[in-house]
Amino acid sequence: MPKITYIQFDGTESSVDANPGTTVMNAALDNLVPGIDADCGGECSCATCHVLVDESWMAKVGQPSVAEESMLDLNPDRQPNSRLSCQIPVTEDLDGLVVNLPEFQY
Amino acid sequence: MSEALKTSDIVLDPYSIPLDSKFNVAQGPLFEHDAHWAYFDRLRAEAPVHYCDESEFGAYWSVTRYKDIMEVDTNHEVFSSEGGIVVADQDEDFELPMFIAMDPPTHDDQRRVVSPVVQPINLAKLEGTIRSRAAALLDDLPLGEEIDWVDRISIELTTQMLATLFDFPFEDRRKLTRWSDVATADEDMGIVESEDQRRAELFECLTTFTEIFKERQVKPGNNDLITMLAHGEATRDMLERPMEFLGNLILLIVGGNDTTRNSISGGVLALNQHPAEYEKLRKNPALITSMVPEIIRWQTPLAHMRRRAKVDTVLNGQSIKAGDKVVMWYVSGNRDAEAIEKPYEFIIDRAKPRQHLSFGFGIHRCMGNRLAEMQLRVVWEEIMKRFDFIEVVGEPVRIRSSFVKGYATLPVVLHPKK
């Protein structure tokens, strides 16, 4: 099972085992990882599951879609490695993924 | 007397009339008489994407199911906000451009300028001020006698908050309330005498804020909205476009005022109508966290938002033509049993309480949603410290509007904690 690590803004780490086929957002919700509100339930339409993907994982995670980009772009503090975690499907390839939770989401 | 006349103008039972293209939910009196629910129940069940070809606002589509509303709200390429976001069109000779009624890229550029003021990280700085003001207001209320909750608490508190966000002269803050009311007033609501008076008052708003804007250009304030507009790259030349400046002021005033005001009142009413939930809250005030989004769902302070189709499209089997008005009835989607369990019940410890439509979704999602939740949370925390029961002692007077869903008055008697 792919392991995903979420690092809170204060440095606290939570590692969870995620089922392939779920999303990085749902894996956080299922394991009560704080900092991801996910108001819309995974529809790419509220931007409350914002994560900063660890630089070394950027290539594997890939770029946001046009729809995701339009949500990210509303946030003046978005970064080049910003993604909405509801739009990152969990695959075996992402075993070991590290994402950071941004300060502005608290 | 006039109330009785108004009631006779509307049909209270939607099952007594045919569900055809004359079936019209965009009628203020339906909401004033709390008679809209059955209309939407019928539309959701029998015609979830419904075309009304005759209303005081012209022809429009009604979208009433949660899932379909989500589809429209998140598809801004097809469903445009350009030119207006309510079922009523703006008067051609008095158009107020504002970023909520724009598409990307202008929408994004202007929204980015003001959105930092309501990001969670900045809200934490405001919480202490909100709490001490709420506490002072609540301490001042008379016990055991009838008062109007809307005027004494809901209006006063949201107006104080708004004055803080704008860094507006505190003693003049009721002007903000007045401008908010005037901006959303229908002609028959009794708020203004005439359209001329309405425009005159809105120009007074523009003049007042133009002076403040000029001051803040040279002497920036402390993280307030006007300072942000005066210095933001996409907005600092806005005085050259006075109608756009006025439009955005109205957006920020109404957005931060009516909505929270009516949710503060709505929460009191909801708890009175669901005494078992009130008891749950007394036993465990920590439930305020999940009660707050539930209040916002239950109240749905803005009943709808409107889009206009940019191209021919199909929504849930219905063919919508380019140029058609499409109204998303959030008030209906928030009672859709397909999406929300027991939607007519007010349940303060719901699972996933934030999955409701009141803030909209997509790029126009309410910018101030976390501020609204914080205000409500602080108010309820302070209320529960002081009062055992805020007893509603009469029928509220509801607002005659199919857009702003709220209360003009709500009579209550306060019972202190024993």
Short mmCIF file of C-alpha atoms in Angstrom, two decimals, chain B residues 29 171 192 265 268 295 340 385:
data_model
loop_
_atom_site.label_atom_id
_atom_site.label_comp_id
_atom_site.label_asym_id
_atom_site.label_seq_id
_atom_site.Cartn_x
_atom_site.Cartn_y
_atom_site.Cartn_z
CA PRO B 29 -43.59 37.17 -1.66
CA GLU B 171 -19.50 56.10 14.84
CA VAL B 192 -36.42 53.36 -0.61
CA SER B 265 -30.82 35.43 13.25
CA VAL B 268 -31.72 31.44 16.88
CA ILE B 295 -26.74 27.09 10.50
CA ILE B 340 -27.84 15.70 2.22
CA LYS B 385 -21.69 31.70 28.34
#
